CSV table of C-alpha atoms in Angstrom, one decimal:
chain,number,residue,atom,x,y,z
A,1,UNK,CA,0.0,0.0,0.0
A,2,UNK,CA,1.4,3.3,-0.9
A,3,UNK,CA,1.4,6.3,1.2
A,4,UNK,CA,-0.7,9.3,0.1
A,5,UNK,CA,0.8,12.6,-0.4
A,6,UNK,CA,-0.7,15.6,1.2
A,7,UNK,CA,-2.0,16.8,-2.1
A,8,UNK,CA,-3.8,13.5,-2.7
A,9,UNK,CA,-5.2,13.5,0.9
A,10,UNK,CA,-6.6,17.0,0.2
A,11,UNK,CA,-8.2,15.8,-3.1
A,12,UNK,CA,-9.7,12.7,-1.5
A,13,UNK,CA,-10.9,14.8,1.5
A,14,UNK,CA,-12.5,17.3,-1.0
A,15,UNK,CA,-14.1,14.5,-3.0
A,16,UNK,CA,-15.5,12.9,0.2
A,17,UNK,CA,-16.7,16.3,1.3
A,18,UNK,CA,-18.3,17.0,-2.1
A,19,UNK,CA,-20.1,13.6,-2.1
A,20,UNK,CA,-21.3,14.2,1.4
A,21,UNK,CA,-22.5,17.7,0.4
A,22,UNK,CA,-24.4,16.3,-2.6
A,23,UNK,CA,-26.0,13.5,-0.4
A,24,UNK,CA,-26.9,16.2,2.2
A,25,UNK,CA,-28.4,18.5,-0.4
A,26,UNK,CA,-30.2,15.7,-2.2
A,27,UNK,CA,-31.6,13.8,0.8
A,28,UNK,CA,-31.9,16.5,3.5
A,29,UNK,CA,-32.0,20.0,2.1
A,30,UNK,CA,-34.2,19.6,-1.0
A,31,UNK,CA,-36.9,17.6,0.8
A,32,UNK,CA,-36.8,20.2,3.5
A,33,UNK,CA,-37.2,23.1,1.0
A,34,UNK,CA,-40.0,21.3,-0.8
A,35,UNK,CA,-41.8,20.8,2.6
A,36,UNK,CA,-41.3,24.5,3.4
A,37,UNK,CA,-42.7,25.5,0.0
A,38,UNK,CA,-45.7,23.2,0.4
A,39,UNK,CA,-46.3,24.5,4.0
A,40,UNK,CA,-46.0,28.1,2.8
A,41,UNK,CA,-48.6,27.5,0.1
A,42,UNK,CA,-50.9,26.0,2.8
A,43,UNK,CA,-50.3,28.9,5.1
A,44,UNK,CA,-51.0,31.4,2.3
A,45,UNK,CA,-54.3,29.6,1.5
A,46,UNK,CA,-55.2,29.5,5.2
A,47,UNK,CA,-54.5,33.3,5.5
A,48,UNK,CA,-56.7,33.9,2.5
A,49,UNK,CA,-59.5,31.8,4.0
A,50,UNK,CA,-59.1,33.6,7.3
A,51,UNK,CA,-59.3,37.0,5.6
A,52,UNK,CA,-62.5,35.8,3.7
A,53,UNK,CA,-64.0,34.6,7.0
A,54,UNK,CA,-63.1,37.9,8.7
A,55,UNK,CA,-64.8,39.8,5.8
A,56,UNK,CA,-67.9,37.6,6.2
A,57,UNK,CA,-67.9,38.2,10.0
A,58,UNK,CA,-67.7,42.0,9.4
A,59,UNK,CA,-70.5,41.9,6.9
A,60,UNK,CA,-72.6,39.8,9.4
A,61,UNK,CA,-71.9,42.3,12.2
A,62,UNK,CA,-72.9,45.2,9.9
A,63,UNK,CA,-76.1,43.4,8.9
A,64,UNK,CA,-77.0,42.7,12.6
A,65,UNK,CA,-76.3,46.3,13.5
A,66,UNK,CA,-78.4,47.5,10.5
A,67,UNK,CA,-81.2,45.1,11.4
A,68,UNK,CA,-81.2,46.3,15.0
A,69,UNK,CA,-81.4,50.0,13.9
A,70,UNK,CA,-84.1,49.1,11.3
A,71,UNK,CA,-86.0,46.7,13.6
A,72,UNK,CA,-88.8,49.3,14.1
A,73,UNK,CA,-89.0,49.9,10.3
A,74,UNK,CA,-89.2,46.2,9.6
A,75,UNK,CA,-92.0,45.8,12.2
A,76,UNK,CA,-93.9,48.7,10.7
A,77,UNK,CA,-93.4,47.2,7.2
A,78,UNK,CA,-94.7,43.8,8.5
A,79,UNK,CA,-97.7,45.7,9.9
A,80,UNK,CA,-98.7,46.8,6.4
A,81,UNK,CA,-99.8,43.3,5.6
A,82,UNK,CA,-103.0,41.8,6.9
A,83,UNK,CA,-102.9,38.3,8.4
A,84,UNK,CA,-104.6,36.1,5.7
A,85,UNK,CA,-106.1,33.7,8.1
A,86,UNK,CA,-107.4,36.2,10.7
A,87,UNK,CA,-107.9,39.6,9.2
A,88,UNK,CA,-109.9,40.7,12.3
A,89,UNK,CA,-107.8,43.8,13.2
A,90,UNK,CA,-108.2,45.0,9.6
A,91,UNK,CA,-112.0,44.5,9.7
A,92,UNK,CA,-112.2,46.2,13.1
A,93,UNK,CA,-110.4,49.2,11.7
A,94,UNK,CA,-112.8,49.3,8.8
A,95,UNK,CA,-115.7,49.3,11.2
A,96,UNK,CA,-114.0,52.0,13.3
A,97,UNK,CA,-113.6,54.2,10.2
A,98,UNK,CA,-117.2,53.7,9.2
A,99,UNK,CA,-118.4,54.7,12.7
A,100,UNK,CA,-116.2,57.8,12.9
A,101,UNK,CA,-117.3,58.8,9.4
A,102,UNK,CA,-121.0,58.1,10.2
A,103,UNK,CA,-121.6,55.7,7.2
A,104,UNK,CA,-123.2,52.3,7.3
A,105,UNK,CA,-120.9,49.5,6.1
A,106,UNK,CA,-121.2,45.9,5.0
A,107,UNK,CA,-117.9,44.1,4.6
A,108,UNK,CA,-117.8,41.1,2.3
A,109,UNK,CA,-114.6,39.1,1.6
A,110,UNK,CA,-114.3,38.3,-2.1
A,111,UNK,CA,-112.4,35.3,-3.5
A,112,UNK,CA,-109.4,36.7,-5.5
A,113,UNK,CA,-107.0,34.8,-7.7
A,114,UNK,CA,-103.3,35.7,-7.5
A,115,UNK,CA,-102.2,37.0,-10.8
A,116,UNK,CA,-98.8,36.0,-12.2
A,117,UNK,CA,-97.4,39.6,-11.9
A,118,UNK,CA,-98.5,39.9,-8.2
A,119,UNK,CA,-95.6,39.9,-5.8
A,120,UNK,CA,-97.6,39.4,-2.6
A,121,UNK,CA,-100.7,37.4,-1.7
A,122,UNK,CA,-103.9,39.4,-1.2
A,123,UNK,CA,-107.5,39.3,-0.2
A,124,UNK,CA,-110.2,41.3,-1.9
A,125,UNK,CA,-113.0,42.9,0.2
A,126,UNK,CA,-116.2,44.5,-1.1
A,127,UNK,CA,-117.3,47.4,1.1
A,128,UNK,CA,-120.8,48.5,0.6
A,129,UNK,CA,-122.6,51.2,2.5
A,130,UNK,CA,-124.6,54.4,2.7
A,131,UNK,CA,-124.0,57.9,4.0
A,132,UNK,CA,-123.9,61.5,3.0
A,133,UNK,CA,-121.3,62.5,0.4
A,134,UNK,CA,-119.0,64.3,2.9
A,135,UNK,CA,-119.2,61.3,5.3
A,136,UNK,CA,-118.5,58.8,2.5
A,137,UNK,CA,-115.5,60.9,1.3
A,138,UNK,CA,-114.2,61.0,4.9
A,139,UNK,CA,-114.5,57.2,5.0
A,140,UNK,CA,-112.6,56.8,1.8
A,141,UNK,CA,-109.8,59.2,3.0
A,142,UNK,CA,-109.5,57.2,6.2
A,143,UNK,CA,-109.2,54.0,4.2
A,144,UNK,CA,-106.5,55.6,2.0
A,145,UNK,CA,-104.5,56.6,5.0
A,146,UNK,CA,-105.0,53.2,6.8
A,147,UNK,CA,-101.8,51.6,8.0
A,148,UNK,CA,-102.3,48.7,5.6
A,149,UNK,CA,-101.0,48.1,2.1
A,150,UNK,CA,-104.2,48.1,0.0
A,151,UNK,CA,-105.3,49.0,-3.5
A,152,UNK,CA,-108.7,50.3,-4.7
A,153,UNK,CA,-109.8,48.1,-7.6
A,154,UNK,CA,-113.3,49.6,-8.2
A,155,UNK,CA,-115.4,52.3,-6.7
A,156,UNK,CA,-119.1,53.0,-7.5
A,157,UNK,CA,-120.9,55.9,-6.0
A,158,UNK,CA,-124.6,56.5,-6.6
A,159,UNK,CA,-126.6,59.5,-5.3
A,160,UNK,CA,-130.0,58.5,-3.9
A,161,UNK,CA,-133.2,60.6,-4.0
A,162,UNK,CA,-132.9,61.0,-0.2
A,163,UNK,CA,-129.6,63.0,-0.8
A,164,UNK,CA,-127.5,60.1,0.6
A,165,UNK,CA,-124.9,58.3,-1.4
A,166,UNK,CA,-124.9,54.5,-1.9
A,167,UNK,CA,-121.3,53.3,-2.4
A,168,UNK,CA,-119.5,50.1,-3.2
A,169,UNK,CA,-115.8,49.8,-3.1
A,170,UNK,CA,-113.7,46.8,-4.1
A,171,UNK,CA,-110.3,46.8,-2.4
A,172,UNK,CA,-107.3,44.5,-2.6
A,173,UNK,CA,-105.5,44.1,0.7
A,174,UNK,CA,-102.1,42.5,0.7
A,175,UNK,CA,-101.5,39.7,3.1
A,176,UNK,CA,-98.6,38.0,4.9
C-alpha cells in the first residue's frame, strides 16, 4: 500500500466532502425546502380563507347592526300586511272608520286569484254602505290613510233621491 501525499489527501478529502455535500443536499436540504414551500402554500391559503371569514364576519356584524337599527321599520313594514287567516284587526279598523265617518258599512270578503305579476298574496273585500257624500268621502280618505297596504280596484258611488250616497268599493288588501 502506498502512502498518500498531502495533495492526494486533500483531493480525497475534498471528494468525500463533495459527495457528502451532494448527499446532504439531495436527501436532506431539497426535501426540507419542498416541505417548506408546500407548507407556505398551505399557510397562504389559510390566510386567504381567514381574511375571507373575517370579511364575512364584518358583513354579518354590519347586517346585525343595521337590522337592530331598522327593527322598528321592519316591524312597521310587516304591519302593512294583513294576516290572511285572521284579518280581524283590519276588519275592526274598517268598522271604526265607518263609525267615525258616520256611514253604514257591510264588509264582504271576495275570492281573489293571485295573478302572475303579483308579488304578494292578497284578499279582496267588497265594502258596501250608505251615507252623506262628505261622510263617504271621509271614510274613503281614512281608508286611503290606513296603516295597511291596499289598493282600490273599483269604486261605485250613486246619489239616492234622499240625498245620501250609496257606495260600493272593491279593495285589494295585501297579506302575509
